Every structure is written in C-alpha cells, then in structure tokens.
PDB file of C-alpha atoms in Angstrom:
ATOM      1  CA  MET A   1     151.096 121.590   7.438  1.00 61.00           C
ATOM      2  CA  TYR A   2     154.114 123.056   9.191  1.00 67.00           C
ATOM      3  CA  SER A   3     152.572 122.599  12.644  1.00 90.00           C
ATOM      4  CA  ILE A   4     151.769 118.930  11.967  1.00 89.00           C
ATOM      5  CA  LYS A   5     155.464 118.232  11.353  1.00 90.00           C
ATOM      6  CA  ILE A   6     156.376 119.896  14.638  1.00 93.00           C
ATOM      7  CA  VAL A   7     153.728 117.904  16.508  1.00 92.00           C
ATOM      8  CA  LYS A   8     154.985 114.664  14.969  1.00 94.00           C
ATOM      9  CA  LYS A   9     158.591 115.464  15.902  1.00 95.00           C
ATOM     10  CA  LEU A  10     157.608 116.397  19.449  1.00 95.00           C
ATOM     11  CA  PHE A  11     155.611 113.192  19.731  1.00 96.00           C
ATOM     12  CA  LEU A  12     158.579 111.125  18.551  1.00 97.00           C
ATOM     13  CA  VAL A  13     160.877 112.885  21.029  1.00 97.00           C
ATOM     14  CA  PHE A  14     158.394 112.215  23.824  1.00 98.00           C
ATOM     15  CA  ILE A  15     158.166 108.518  22.861  1.00 98.00           C
ATOM     16  CA  PHE A  16     161.964 108.260  22.725  1.00 98.00           C
ATOM     17  CA  ILE A  17     162.361 109.821  26.195  1.00 98.00           C
ATOM     18  CA  PHE A  18     159.645 107.544  27.584  1.00 98.00           C
ATOM     19  CA  LEU A  19     161.363 104.460  26.140  1.00 98.00           C
ATOM     20  CA  LEU A  20     164.681 105.491  27.699  1.00 98.00           C
ATOM     21  CA  TRP A  21     162.978 106.020  31.058  1.00 98.00           C
ATOM     22  CA  PHE A  22     161.200 102.664  30.811  1.00 97.00           C
ATOM     23  CA  ALA A  23     164.431 100.876  29.884  1.00 98.00           C
ATOM     24  CA  ALA A  24     166.239 102.356  32.916  1.00 98.00           C
ATOM     25  CA  ALA A  25     163.423 101.425  35.328  1.00 97.00           C
ATOM     26  CA  ALA A  26     163.119  97.920  33.852  1.00 97.00           C
ATOM     27  CA  THR A  27     166.890  97.372  33.961  1.00 98.00           C
ATOM     28  CA  ASP A  28     166.995  98.162  37.667  1.00 97.00           C
ATOM     29  CA  LEU A  29     164.084  95.798  38.327  1.00 97.00           C
ATOM     30  CA  ILE A  30     165.694  93.001  36.316  1.00 97.00           C
ATOM     31  CA  ARG A  31     168.953  93.435  38.250  1.00 96.00           C
ATOM     32  CA  LEU A  32     167.049  93.358  41.539  1.00 96.00           C
ATOM     33  CA  ASN A  33     165.352  90.116  40.506  1.00 95.00           C
ATOM     34  CA  SER A  34     168.876  88.678  40.199  1.00 94.00           C
ATOM     35  CA  PHE A  35     169.678  90.184  43.627  1.00 93.00           C
ATOM     36  CA  GLU A  36     172.188  92.669  42.225  1.00 93.00           C
ATOM     37  CA  LYS A  37     172.433  96.381  43.028  1.00 93.00           C
ATOM     38  CA  PRO A  38     170.614  98.791  40.677  1.00 95.00           C
ATOM     39  CA  ILE A  39     172.527 100.703  38.019  1.00 96.00           C
ATOM     40  CA  PHE A  40     170.351 103.750  37.306  1.00 97.00           C
ATOM     41  CA  ALA A  41     168.851 104.472  40.731  1.00 96.00           C
ATOM     42  CA  ARG A  42     171.183 106.483  42.954  1.00 95.00           C
ATOM     43  CA  PRO A  43     171.614 105.949  46.705  1.00 93.00           C
ATOM     44  CA  THR A  44     170.026 108.674  48.812  1.00 94.00           C
ATOM     45  CA  VAL A  45     170.199 107.105  52.281  1.00 89.00           C
ATOM     46  CA  THR A  46     172.673 104.296  52.922  1.00 87.00           C
ATOM     47  CA  ALA A  47     173.894 102.251  55.834  1.00 84.00           C
ATOM     48  CA  ASP A  48     177.531 101.696  56.769  1.00 80.00           C
ATOM     49  CA  ASP A  49     177.610  98.254  55.150  1.00 77.00           C
ATOM     50  CA  GLY A  50     178.356  99.642  51.682  1.00 77.00           C
ATOM     51  CA  GLY A  51     175.001  99.354  49.972  1.00 83.00           C
ATOM     52  CA  SER A  52     171.874  98.883  52.082  1.00 91.00           C
ATOM     53  CA  GLY A  53     169.467 101.791  52.054  1.00 94.00           C
ATOM     54  CA  THR A  54     167.186 103.791  49.785  1.00 96.00           C
ATOM     55  CA  TYR A  55     167.896 104.224  46.082  1.00 97.00           C
ATOM     56  CA  GLU A  56     165.927 106.627  43.884  1.00 97.00           C
ATOM     57  CA  GLY A  57     165.470 106.924  40.149  1.00 96.00           C
ATOM     58  CA  LEU A  58     163.182 109.176  38.105  1.00 96.00           C
ATOM     59  CA  GLY A  59     159.847 107.925  39.410  1.00 96.00           C
ATOM     60  CA  TRP A  60     160.983 104.748  41.131  1.00 97.00           C
ATOM     61  CA  ARG A  61     162.409 104.036  44.570  1.00 97.00           C
ATOM     62  CA  ILE A  62     164.138 100.961  45.941  1.00 97.00           C
ATOM     63  CA  GLU A  63     164.432  99.938  49.576  1.00 96.00           C
ATOM     64  CA  LEU A  64     167.436  97.632  49.652  1.00 94.00           C
ATOM     65  CA  GLU A  65     169.053  95.402  52.268  1.00 93.00           C
ATOM     66  CA  GLY A  66     172.087  93.268  51.698  1.00 89.00           C
ATOM     67  CA  ASN A  67     175.442  91.861  52.647  1.00 87.00           C
ATOM     68  CA  PHE A  68     178.026  94.176  51.135  1.00 85.00           C
ATOM     69  CA  LEU A  69     180.993  93.826  53.489  1.00 83.00           C
ATOM     70  CA  PRO A  70     183.956  91.699  52.388  1.00 80.00           C
ATOM     71  CA  GLU A  71     183.569  89.291  55.318  1.00 82.00           C
ATOM     72  CA  ASP A  72     179.912  88.448  54.546  1.00 77.00           C
ATOM     73  CA  GLU A  73     179.331  84.827  53.516  1.00 81.00           C
ATOM     74  CA  LEU A  74     176.644  85.519  50.893  1.00 82.00           C
ATOM     75  CA  PRO A  75     177.452  88.944  49.446  1.00 84.00           C
ATOM     76  CA  GLY A  76     174.865  90.952  47.546  1.00 87.00           C
ATOM     77  CA  VAL A  77     171.259  91.995  47.877  1.00 92.00           C
ATOM     78  CA  THR A  78     169.220  89.962  50.371  1.00 93.00           C
ATOM     79  CA  LYS A  79     165.917  91.876  50.386  1.00 95.00           C
ATOM     80  CA  TYR A  80     164.378  94.613  48.259  1.00 97.00           C
ATOM     81  CA  GLU A  81     161.158  96.519  47.686  1.00 97.00           C
ATOM     82  CA  TYR A  82     160.644  98.249  44.319  1.00 98.00           C
ATOM     83  CA  TYR A  83     158.238 101.206  44.243  1.00 98.00           C
ATOM     84  CA  LEU A  84     156.999 102.922  41.092  1.00 96.00           C
ATOM     85  CA  PHE A  85     155.402 106.313  41.811  1.00 95.00           C
ATOM     86  CA  ASP A  86     155.101 105.283  45.492  1.00 95.00           C
ATOM     87  CA  ASP A  87     153.188 102.076  44.689  1.00 97.00           C
ATOM     88  CA  LEU A  88     154.860  98.811  45.684  1.00 97.00           C
ATOM     89  CA  ILE A  89     155.485  96.915  42.440  1.00 96.00           C
ATOM     90  CA  HIS A  90     157.701  94.036  43.545  1.00 96.00           C
ATOM     91  CA  ALA A  91     159.425  92.749  46.650  1.00 97.00           C
ATOM     92  CA  ALA A  92     161.604  89.721  47.293  1.00 96.00           C
ATOM     93  CA  ILE A  93     163.809  88.096  49.916  1.00 96.00           C
ATOM     94  CA  ARG A  94     166.771  85.884  49.023  1.00 91.00           C
ATOM     95  CA  ASP A  95     166.800  82.595  50.922  1.00 78.00           C
TER      96      ASP A  95
END
C-alpha cells in the first residue's frame, strides 16, 4: 500500500514536469507562428544582427532568420524552422 502511494506521487510529478515542458515548447512555436522571437529557447549561435541564429530548448531547436537591427524596415522574424528531437516540425517564411 505504501509503495502504491509513492508510485502515484512519482507519476503525478512526471506528468506535471511533462506538462511544463510541453507548455514551454508550444509557447515558443506559437510565438514563432506570429513571427516573434522564442521565450524559452536560448540562443546558442547568433549572427551580428541581434537575433538570427540557432536557439535551443530542452528537446527542441529553432533555426531563425530575421531583421533585428533598428534600421530594418520590417523588424522581427522573417524565416524559421522548428525542430523537435531533430525532426522538422514546422517552417515558415514571412512575406
């Protein structure tokens, strides 16, 4: 009986951690669909324009291109590729 309670608690903790992970990955994808920079993925390799480059989260990676300099006419993300466990999930180009 005691071990069943521990298993249930561990299962609930696992579900909670998974939901947090899923929410972070989904939030970044939703922001990318609006052509905004991700919140939870951190830049690992960036260009000198202030934002283009590779961003990585826990299990997802984003290849990002954009106009991030103050003098750019259309600032923000212009192209992205969203990878989940190295599988391309979504890609888009802003017209």
